[in-house]
PDB file of C-alpha atoms and ligand atoms in Angstrom:
ATOM      1  CA  MET A 176      -2.186  -8.352   9.661  1.00  0.00           C
ATOM      2  CA  ASN A 177      -1.052 -10.913   7.140  1.00  0.00           C
ATOM      3  CA  ILE A 178      -0.126 -10.287   3.511  1.00  0.00           C
ATOM      4  CA  GLU A 179       0.372 -13.141   1.002  1.00  0.00           C
ATOM      5  CA  ILE A 180       1.942 -12.346  -2.253  1.00  0.00           C
ATOM      6  CA  MET A 181       1.740 -14.707  -5.246  1.00  0.00           C
ATOM      7  CA  THR A 182       4.667 -13.929  -7.525  1.00  0.00           C
ATOM      8  CA  LEU A 183       7.320 -15.354  -9.907  1.00  0.00           C
ATOM      9  CA  PHE A 184       9.962 -13.287  -8.008  1.00  0.00           C
ATOM     10  CA  PRO A 185       9.527 -13.906  -4.271  1.00  0.00           C
ATOM     11  CA  GLU A 186      13.078 -12.769  -3.423  1.00  0.00           C
ATOM     12  CA  MET A 187      12.450  -9.387  -4.955  1.00  0.00           C
ATOM     13  CA  VAL A 188       9.394  -8.921  -2.797  1.00  0.00           C
ATOM     14  CA  MET A 189      10.890 -10.298   0.440  1.00  0.00           C
ATOM     15  CA  ASN A 190      14.090  -8.306   0.117  1.00  0.00           C
ATOM     16  CA  GLY A 191      12.027  -5.182  -0.164  1.00  0.00           C
ATOM     17  CA  VAL A 192       9.612  -5.808   2.688  1.00  0.00           C
ATOM     18  CA  ASN A 193      12.227  -7.214   5.083  1.00  0.00           C
ATOM     19  CA  THR A 194      13.987  -3.792   4.966  1.00  0.00           C
ATOM     20  CA  SER A 195      13.443  -0.764   7.186  1.00  0.00           C
ATOM     21  CA  ILE A 196      10.089  -0.213   8.997  1.00  0.00           C
ATOM     22  CA  THR A 197       8.148  -3.115   7.419  1.00  0.00           C
ATOM     23  CA  GLY A 198      11.131  -5.355   8.167  1.00  0.00           C
ATOM     24  CA  ARG A 199      11.074  -4.324  11.829  1.00  0.00           C
ATOM     25  CA  ALA A 200       7.293  -4.795  12.021  1.00  0.00           C
ATOM     26  CA  ILE A 201       7.776  -8.366  10.599  1.00  0.00           C
ATOM     27  CA  LYS A 202      10.476  -9.104  13.208  1.00  0.00           C
ATOM     28  CA  ASN A 203       8.245  -7.753  15.968  1.00  0.00           C
ATOM     29  CA  GLY A 204       5.336 -10.026  14.852  1.00  0.00           C
ATOM     30  CA  LEU A 205       2.969  -7.000  14.070  1.00  0.00           C
ATOM     31  CA  LEU A 206       2.949  -7.878  10.463  1.00  0.00           C
ATOM     32  CA  SER A 207       3.450 -11.091   8.437  1.00  0.00           C
ATOM     33  CA  VAL A 208       4.353 -11.146   4.707  1.00  0.00           C
ATOM     34  CA  ASN A 209       4.827 -14.272   2.726  1.00  0.00           C
ATOM     35  CA  ALA A 210       5.803 -14.326  -0.913  1.00  0.00           C
ATOM     36  CA  THR A 211       4.952 -17.598  -2.581  1.00  0.00           C
ATOM     37  CA  ASN A 212       6.522 -18.640  -5.908  1.00  0.00           C
ATOM     38  CA  ILE A 213       3.771 -19.426  -8.454  1.00  0.00           C
ATOM     39  CA  ARG A 214       6.318 -21.574 -10.364  1.00  0.00           C
ATOM     40  CA  ASP A 215       6.387 -24.013  -7.420  1.00  0.00           C
ATOM     41  CA  PHE A 216       2.801 -24.866  -8.316  1.00  0.00           C
ATOM     42  CA  SER A 217       3.491 -25.641 -11.963  1.00  0.00           C
ATOM     43  CA  LEU A 218       2.755 -29.322 -12.907  1.00  0.00           C
ATOM     44  CA  SER A 219       5.064 -29.224 -15.902  1.00  0.00           C
ATOM     45  CA  LYS A 220       8.467 -30.810 -15.776  1.00  0.00           C
ATOM     46  CA  HIS A 221      10.257 -27.566 -16.498  1.00  0.00           C
ATOM     47  CA  GLY A 222       8.233 -25.382 -14.202  1.00  0.00           C
ATOM     48  CA  GLN A 223       6.387 -23.737 -17.080  1.00  0.00           C
ATOM     49  CA  VAL A 224       3.942 -21.052 -15.961  1.00  0.00           C
ATOM     50  CA  ASP A 225       3.140 -19.250 -19.188  1.00  0.00           C
ATOM     51  CA  ASP A 226       2.173 -20.015 -22.829  1.00  0.00           C
ATOM     52  CA  TYR A 227       1.408 -18.286 -26.147  1.00  0.00           C
ATOM     53  CA  PRO A 228      -1.859 -16.324 -26.294  1.00  0.00           C
ATOM     54  CA  TYR A 229      -4.744 -18.003 -28.063  1.00  0.00           C
ATOM     55  CA  GLY A 230      -5.613 -15.895 -31.081  1.00  0.00           C
ATOM     56  CA  GLY A 231      -2.050 -14.833 -31.578  1.00  0.00           C
ATOM     57  CA  GLY A 232      -0.210 -11.654 -30.624  1.00  0.00           C
ATOM     58  CA  ALA A 233       2.994 -10.753 -28.892  1.00  0.00           C
ATOM     59  CA  GLY A 234       4.211 -12.018 -25.588  1.00  0.00           C
ATOM     60  CA  MET A 235       3.241 -14.817 -23.252  1.00  0.00           C
ATOM     61  CA  VAL A 236       0.220 -15.204 -20.944  1.00  0.00           C
ATOM     62  CA  MET A 237       0.390 -16.689 -17.439  1.00  0.00           C
ATOM     63  CA  GLN A 238      -1.564 -19.955 -17.315  1.00  0.00           C
ATOM     64  CA  PRO A 239      -4.454 -20.480 -14.888  1.00  0.00           C
ATOM     65  CA  GLU A 240      -3.398 -23.715 -13.280  1.00  0.00           C
ATOM     66  CA  PRO A 241      -0.184 -22.769 -11.375  1.00  0.00           C
ATOM     67  CA  ILE A 242      -1.905 -19.597 -10.059  1.00  0.00           C
ATOM     68  CA  ASP A 243      -5.006 -21.549  -9.010  1.00  0.00           C
ATOM     69  CA  ARG A 244      -2.967 -24.160  -7.167  1.00  0.00           C
ATOM     70  CA  CYS A 245      -0.833 -21.418  -5.515  1.00  0.00           C
ATOM     71  CA  TYR A 246      -4.003 -19.578  -4.420  1.00  0.00           C
ATOM     72  CA  GLN A 247      -5.727 -22.752  -3.131  1.00  0.00           C
ATOM     73  CA  SER A 248      -2.748 -23.672  -0.996  1.00  0.00           C
ATOM     74  CA  ILE A 249      -2.659 -20.226   0.522  1.00  0.00           C
ATOM     75  CA  ARG A 250      -6.472 -20.159   1.068  1.00  0.00           C
ATOM     76  CA  GLU A 251      -6.374 -23.589   2.789  1.00  0.00           C
ATOM     77  CA  ARG A 252      -3.348 -22.701   5.003  1.00  0.00           C
ATOM     78  CA  LEU A 253      -5.111 -19.659   6.206  1.00  0.00           C
ATOM     79  CA  GLY A 254      -8.285 -21.626   7.001  1.00  0.00           C
ATOM     80  CA  TYR A 255     -10.720 -20.163   4.411  1.00  0.00           C
ATOM     81  CA  ASP A 256     -13.333 -22.563   2.875  1.00  0.00           C
ATOM     82  CA  GLU A 257     -13.481 -23.567  -0.801  1.00  0.00           C
ATOM     83  CA  ASN A 258     -15.453 -20.414  -1.681  1.00  0.00           C
ATOM     84  CA  GLY A 259     -12.858 -18.296   0.016  1.00  0.00           C
ATOM     85  CA  TYR A 260     -14.842 -17.555   3.278  1.00  0.00           C
ATOM     86  CA  LYS A 261     -13.879 -17.647   6.952  1.00  0.00           C
ATOM     87  CA  ASP A 262     -16.210 -16.428   9.747  1.00  0.00           C
ATOM     88  CA  GLY A 263     -18.457 -14.980   7.043  1.00  0.00           C
ATOM     89  CA  LYS A 264     -15.606 -12.935   5.591  1.00  0.00           C
ATOM     90  CA  ARG A 265     -14.258 -13.269   2.060  1.00  0.00           C
ATOM     91  CA  LEU A 266     -10.509 -13.601   1.644  1.00  0.00           C
ATOM     92  CA  PRO A 267      -9.466 -10.533  -0.332  1.00  0.00           C
ATOM     93  CA  CYS A 268      -7.438 -11.398  -3.411  1.00  0.00           C
ATOM     94  CA  ILE A 269      -6.100  -8.331  -5.145  1.00  0.00           C
ATOM     95  CA  TYR A 270      -4.712  -8.421  -8.744  1.00  0.00           C
ATOM     96  CA  MET A 271      -2.124  -5.725  -9.341  1.00  0.00           C
ATOM     97  CA  SER A 272      -2.910  -4.236 -12.724  1.00  0.00           C
ATOM     98  CA  PRO A 273      -2.911  -0.838 -14.472  1.00  0.00           C
ATOM     99  CA  GLN A 274      -6.601  -1.511 -15.267  1.00  0.00           C
ATOM    100  CA  GLY A 275      -7.514  -1.555 -11.521  1.00  0.00           C
ATOM    101  CA  ARG A 276      -8.951   1.192  -9.323  1.00  0.00           C
ATOM    102  CA  THR A 277      -6.263   3.656  -8.285  1.00  0.00           C
ATOM    103  CA  PHE A 278      -4.499   3.063  -4.967  1.00  0.00           C
ATOM    104  CA  THR A 279      -4.929   5.979  -2.580  1.00  0.00           C
ATOM    105  CA  GLN A 280      -4.621   6.530   1.161  1.00  0.00           C
ATOM    106  CA  SER A 281      -8.250   5.710   1.695  1.00  0.00           C
ATOM    107  CA  VAL A 282      -7.811   2.327  -0.173  1.00  0.00           C
ATOM    108  CA  ALA A 283      -4.791   1.784   2.139  1.00  0.00           C
ATOM    109  CA  LYS A 284      -7.028   2.457   5.168  1.00  0.00           C
ATOM    110  CA  GLU A 285      -9.625   0.041   3.826  1.00  0.00           C
ATOM    111  CA  LEU A 286      -7.031  -2.759   3.409  1.00  0.00           C
ATOM    112  CA  ALA A 287      -5.453  -2.108   6.763  1.00  0.00           C
ATOM    113  CA  ASN A 288      -8.646  -3.423   8.384  1.00  0.00           C
ATOM    114  CA  LYS A 289      -8.391  -6.819   6.821  1.00  0.00           C
ATOM    115  CA  GLU A 290      -6.938  -9.792   8.692  1.00  0.00           C
ATOM    116  CA  ASP A 291      -5.464 -11.414   5.538  1.00  0.00           C
ATOM    117  CA  ILE A 292      -4.824 -10.082   2.068  1.00  0.00           C
ATOM    118  CA  VAL A 293      -3.654 -12.119  -0.970  1.00  0.00           C
ATOM    119  CA  ILE A 294      -1.954 -10.178  -3.761  1.00  0.00           C
ATOM    120  CA  LEU A 295      -1.482 -11.640  -7.196  1.00  0.00           C
ATOM    121  CA  CYS A 296       1.438 -10.135  -9.284  1.00  0.00           C
ATOM    122  CA  GLY A 297       1.051 -10.603 -12.995  1.00  0.00           C
ATOM    123  CA  HIS A 298       3.905 -10.826 -15.492  1.00  0.00           C
ATOM    124  CA  TYR A 299       4.480 -11.242 -19.200  1.00  0.00           C
ATOM    125  CA  GLU A 300       1.589  -9.887 -21.344  1.00  0.00           C
ATOM    126  CA  GLY A 301      -1.049 -10.817 -18.832  1.00  0.00           C
ATOM    127  CA  VAL A 302      -2.896 -13.504 -16.970  1.00  0.00           C
ATOM    128  CA  ASP A 303      -5.463 -15.935 -18.346  1.00  0.00           C
ATOM    129  CA  GLN A 304      -8.846 -14.178 -17.748  1.00  0.00           C
ATOM    130  CA  ARG A 305     -10.434 -17.323 -16.326  1.00  0.00           C
ATOM    131  CA  ILE A 306      -8.357 -17.438 -13.212  1.00  0.00           C
ATOM    132  CA  LEU A 307      -8.860 -13.701 -12.644  1.00  0.00           C
ATOM    133  CA  ASP A 308     -12.641 -14.283 -12.844  1.00  0.00           C
ATOM    134  CA  MET A 309     -12.390 -17.226 -10.389  1.00  0.00           C
ATOM    135  CA  ILE A 310     -10.292 -15.851  -7.566  1.00  0.00           C
ATOM    136  CA  VAL A 311      -9.781 -12.083  -7.788  1.00  0.00           C
ATOM    137  CA  THR A 312     -11.966  -9.874  -5.558  1.00  0.00           C
ATOM    138  CA  ASP A 313     -10.299  -6.499  -6.318  1.00  0.00           C
ATOM    139  CA  GLU A 314      -8.060  -5.093  -9.036  1.00  0.00           C
ATOM    140  CA  ILE A 315      -5.723  -2.218  -8.024  1.00  0.00           C
ATOM    141  CA  SER A 316      -3.385   0.061  -9.907  1.00  0.00           C
ATOM    142  CA  ILE A 317      -0.757   2.214  -8.344  1.00  0.00           C
ATOM    143  CA  GLY A 318      -0.915   4.758 -11.132  1.00  0.00           C
ATOM    144  CA  ASP A 319      -1.312   5.408 -14.831  1.00  0.00           C
ATOM    145  CA  TYR A 320       1.888   3.804 -16.035  1.00  0.00           C
ATOM    146  CA  VAL A 321       2.868   0.215 -16.923  1.00  0.00           C
ATOM    147  CA  LEU A 322       5.364  -1.740 -14.906  1.00  0.00           C
ATOM    148  CA  THR A 323       7.014  -4.903 -16.094  1.00  0.00           C
ATOM    149  CA  GLY A 324       5.253  -6.846 -13.330  1.00  0.00           C
ATOM    150  CA  GLY A 325       3.063  -6.477 -10.274  1.00  0.00           C
ATOM    151  CA  GLU A 326       5.854  -6.896  -7.673  1.00  0.00           C
ATOM    152  CA  LEU A 327       6.723  -3.259  -7.146  1.00  0.00           C
ATOM    153  CA  ALA A 328       3.042  -2.361  -6.946  1.00  0.00           C
ATOM    154  CA  ALA A 329       2.521  -5.171  -4.325  1.00  0.00           C
ATOM    155  CA  MET A 330       5.454  -3.734  -2.363  1.00  0.00           C
ATOM    156  CA  VAL A 331       3.928  -0.259  -2.483  1.00  0.00           C
ATOM    157  CA  ILE A 332       0.620  -1.575  -1.189  1.00  0.00           C
ATOM    158  CA  THR A 333       2.337  -3.586   1.558  1.00  0.00           C
ATOM    159  CA  ASP A 334       4.340  -0.594   2.664  1.00  0.00           C
ATOM    160  CA  ALA A 335       1.438   1.899   2.714  1.00  0.00           C
ATOM    161  CA  VAL A 336      -0.878  -0.590   4.435  1.00  0.00           C
ATOM    162  CA  SER A 337       1.528  -1.832   7.075  1.00  0.00           C
ATOM    163  CA  ARG A 338       2.351   1.578   8.366  1.00  0.00           C
ATOM    164  CA  LEU A 339      -1.363   1.944   9.286  1.00  0.00           C
ATOM    165  CA  VAL A 340      -1.228  -1.203  11.487  1.00  0.00           C
ATOM    166  CA  PRO A 341      -1.138  -0.063  15.101  1.00  0.00           C
ATOM    167  CA  GLY A 342       2.340  -0.236  16.572  1.00  0.00           C
ATOM    168  CA  VAL A 343       4.210  -0.424  13.239  1.00  0.00           C
ATOM    169  CA  LEU A 344       5.254   3.235  13.503  1.00  0.00           C
ATOM    170  CA  ASN A 345       7.055   4.088  16.658  1.00  0.00           C
ATOM    171  CA  ASN A 346       5.104   7.192  17.225  1.00  0.00           C
ATOM    172  CA  ASP A 347       1.398   6.710  16.428  1.00  0.00           C
ATOM    173  CA  ASP A 348       0.995  10.422  15.952  1.00  0.00           C
ATOM    174  CA  SER A 349       3.051  10.292  12.842  1.00  0.00           C
ATOM    175  CA  ALA A 350       0.463   8.033  11.170  1.00  0.00           C
ATOM    176  CA  VAL A 351      -2.294  10.483  12.182  1.00  0.00           C
ATOM    177  CA  TYR A 352      -0.740  13.731  11.074  1.00  0.00           C
ATOM    178  CA  GLU A 353       1.420  12.839   8.104  1.00  0.00           C
ATOM    179  CA  SER A 354       0.534  13.663   4.487  1.00  0.00           C
ATOM    180  CA  PHE A 355      -2.973  12.685   3.401  1.00  0.00           C
ATOM    181  CA  HIS A 356      -4.177  11.525   6.787  1.00  0.00           C
ATOM    182  CA  SER A 357      -6.202  14.545   7.515  1.00  0.00           C
ATOM    183  CA  GLY A 358      -6.397  15.197   3.810  1.00  0.00           C
ATOM    184  CA  LEU A 359      -3.625  17.807   3.886  1.00  0.00           C
ATOM    185  CA  LEU A 360       0.031  17.699   2.847  1.00  0.00           C
ATOM    186  CA  GLU A 361       2.605  17.651   5.646  1.00  0.00           C
ATOM    187  CA  TYR A 362       3.984  20.811   7.056  1.00  0.00           C
ATOM    188  CA  PRO A 363       7.733  21.718   6.621  1.00  0.00           C
ATOM    189  CA  GLN A 364      10.075  19.901   8.996  1.00  0.00           C
ATOM    190  CA  TYR A 365      13.341  21.271  10.539  1.00  0.00           C
ATOM    191  CA  THR A 366      16.055  19.810  12.708  1.00  0.00           C
ATOM    192  CA  ARG A 367      19.368  21.076  14.119  1.00  0.00           C
ATOM    193  CA  PRO A 368      21.246  23.366  13.498  1.00  0.00           C
ATOM    194  CA  ALA A 369      18.865  26.295  14.078  1.00  0.00           C
ATOM    195  CA  GLU A 370      20.792  28.220  11.416  1.00  0.00           C
ATOM    196  CA  TYR A 371      22.251  26.619   8.334  1.00  0.00           C
ATOM    197  CA  LYS A 372      24.218  28.604   5.725  1.00  0.00           C
ATOM    198  CA  GLY A 373      22.539  31.733   7.094  1.00  0.00           C
ATOM    199  CA  VAL A 374      19.025  30.327   6.766  1.00  0.00           C
ATOM    200  CA  LYS A 375      17.173  30.236  10.144  1.00  0.00           C
ATOM    201  CA  VAL A 376      14.512  27.838  11.274  1.00  0.00           C
ATOM    202  CA  PRO A 377      11.115  29.707  11.651  1.00  0.00           C
ATOM    203  CA  GLU A 378      11.063  31.414  15.057  1.00  0.00           C
ATOM    204  CA  VAL A 379       7.777  29.973  16.175  1.00  0.00           C
ATOM    205  CA  ILE A 380       8.949  26.340  16.254  1.00  0.00           C
ATOM    206  CA  LEU A 381      11.837  27.227  18.511  1.00  0.00           C
ATOM    207  CA  SER A 382       9.384  28.963  20.850  1.00  0.00           C
ATOM    208  CA  GLY A 383       8.472  25.918  22.957  1.00  0.00           C
ATOM    209  CA  ASP A 384       4.869  27.064  22.784  1.00  0.00           C
ATOM    210  CA  HIS A 385       3.126  23.773  21.632  1.00  0.00           C
ATOM    211  CA  LYS A 386      -0.191  25.376  20.832  1.00  0.00           C
ATOM    212  CA  LYS A 387       1.512  28.006  18.615  1.00  0.00           C
ATOM    213  CA  VAL A 388       3.609  25.339  16.981  1.00  0.00           C
ATOM    214  CA  GLU A 389       0.616  23.244  16.138  1.00  0.00           C
ATOM    215  CA  GLU A 390      -1.271  26.236  14.748  1.00  0.00           C
ATOM    216  CA  TRP A 391       1.683  27.173  12.587  1.00  0.00           C
ATOM    217  CA  ARG A 392       1.984  23.630  11.321  1.00  0.00           C
ATOM    218  CA  TYR A 393      -1.694  23.440  10.467  1.00  0.00           C
ATOM    219  CA  ILE A 394      -1.577  26.759   8.593  1.00  0.00           C
ATOM    220  CA  GLU A 395       1.592  25.678   6.673  1.00  0.00           C
ATOM    221  CA  SER A 396      -0.123  22.313   5.798  1.00  0.00           C
ATOM    222  CA  LEU A 397      -3.056  24.271   4.388  1.00  0.00           C
ATOM    223  CA  LYS A 398      -0.838  26.655   2.430  1.00  0.00           C
ATOM    224  CA  ARG A 399       1.147  23.835   0.949  1.00  0.00           C
ATOM    225  CA  THR A 400      -1.928  21.866   0.016  1.00  0.00           C
ATOM    226  CA  LYS A 401      -3.523  24.898  -1.635  1.00  0.00           C
ATOM    227  CA  GLU A 402      -0.337  25.545  -3.584  1.00  0.00           C
ATOM    228  CA  LYS A 403       0.713  22.021  -4.576  1.00  0.00           C
ATOM    229  CA  ARG A 404      -2.452  19.915  -4.452  1.00  0.00           C
ATOM    230  CA  PRO A 405      -5.544  22.132  -4.491  1.00  0.00           C
ATOM    231  CA  ASP A 406      -7.562  19.058  -5.590  1.00  0.00           C
ATOM    232  CA  LEU A 407      -7.010  17.599  -2.098  1.00  0.00           C
ATOM    233  CA  LEU A 408      -8.776  20.554  -0.350  1.00  0.00           C
ATOM    234  CA  LYS A 409     -11.962  19.755  -2.301  1.00  0.00           C
ATOM    235  CA  ASN A 410     -12.078  16.140  -1.295  1.00  0.00           C
ATOM    236  CA  ARG A 411     -10.859  16.603   2.255  1.00  0.00           C
ATOM    237  CA  GLU A 412     -12.614  14.749   5.045  1.00  0.00           C
ATOM    238  CA  GLU A 413     -13.358  17.433   7.563  1.00  0.00           C
ATOM    239  CA  ASN A 414     -14.073  15.301  10.607  1.00  0.00           C
ATOM    240  CA  ASP A 415     -10.697  13.918  11.585  1.00  0.00           C
ATOM    241  CA  ASN A 416      -9.056  17.296  12.009  1.00  0.00           C
ATOM    242  CA  ALA A 417      -8.455  18.245  15.593  1.00  0.00           C
ATOM    243  CA  TRP A 418      -8.099  21.856  14.681  1.00  0.00           C
ATOM    244  CA  GLU A 419     -11.402  22.331  12.903  1.00  0.00           C
ATOM    245  CA  GLY A 420     -13.248  25.218  14.346  1.00  0.00           C
ATOM    246  CA  SER A 421     -10.388  26.530  16.506  1.00  0.00           C
ATOM    247  CA  ILE A 422      -8.653  28.396  13.754  1.00  0.00           C
ATOM    248  CA  LYS A 423      -9.961  30.778  11.153  1.00  0.00           C
ATOM    249  CA  TYR A 424      -8.314  30.738   7.748  1.00  0.00           C
TER     250      TYR A 424
HETATM  251  N1  LIG B 525       1.306  -3.919 -13.136  1.00  0.00           N
HETATM  252  C1  LIG B 525       1.824  -3.281 -14.178  1.00  0.00           C
HETATM  253  N2  LIG B 525       1.605  -1.945 -14.087  1.00  0.00           N
HETATM  254  C2  LIG B 525       0.962  -1.741 -12.895  1.00  0.00           C
HETATM  255  C3  LIG B 525       0.469  -0.630 -12.258  1.00  0.00           C
HETATM  256  N3  LIG B 525       0.565   0.599 -12.765  1.00  0.00           N
HETATM  257  N4  LIG B 525      -0.175  -0.802 -11.053  1.00  0.00           N
HETATM  258  C4  LIG B 525      -0.335  -2.049 -10.598  1.00  0.00           C
HETATM  259  N5  LIG B 525       0.120  -3.167 -11.173  1.00  0.00           N
HETATM  260  C5  LIG B 525       0.757  -2.993 -12.285  1.00  0.00           C
END
C-alpha cells in the first residue's frame, strides 16, 4: 500500500510515520509513505502558496495552483491518467477537514484495500474551493475539533490504515481481536509479575486452559463495551466473531 501526503510540513509527517510500527513497515517494504511539499510546486519567486481571501475576512487561503501541480505530479508518477484513473480505478484523494465524514475503524478498513491513497493537508484558513472540487474524492475528519492543519489527521489515518495491511503487525491475530475489530473493546491485559502490590492477576488467565482464557476475554470485552461504549454494541457486526453461538450471555 502506498500513501502520498501533500503538505507544507513534510518533515513533520515523515518524522512521525518513520517511527515505531509504521517505520518498520516502511523499512520492510510493506508500506510506502511519501510526503510532498506543496511549496515546491509554487511558481512564485518566494514560494508563495497562500493569499488573502476574496471577499475579505481573517487569515489566508491556500491557492489552487501549487496544490494542483503537486497533485498532478503525484498522479503521473503513480501512472494514473489525466482523469485520475488506472485500470478502471479512481485515485483516491482525501482532503483532511473537520467538515468531512468521521474517521472510524470501518473507514480505515475501506482505505486499507486501496493500492494508492493521496491525502491533502490544508492549512491557514482553508483551501481554494475550486481545487477541492477538481481533485478531492473524499473528505475525512478525525473528530469534532479543529486542528491547525491536516498533518496530524493524515498521520492518524496513515497509522490506523497501515496496521491493517497484512504483515505490518507481527502477530496477525492482534489486528483481528483488538479494540473495534469485532466491534468490542479490548479485554484487560496482564503481564508478569502474577502479583503486584498485593493485586493478583485473574486466576483463569494463569490456568493454561486456552478455551477458558478466550471465553473469559470475550466476556470481559462484552462487559467493558457495555460499560464504556454501549453505543458500539448496537452497531456491532455480528459475523466476524468466532465466539458467536458458543457462549450465552
Ligand atoms: N484539519 C483541521 N481539523 C481537522 C480535523 N478535526 N480532522 C481532519 N482534518 C482537520
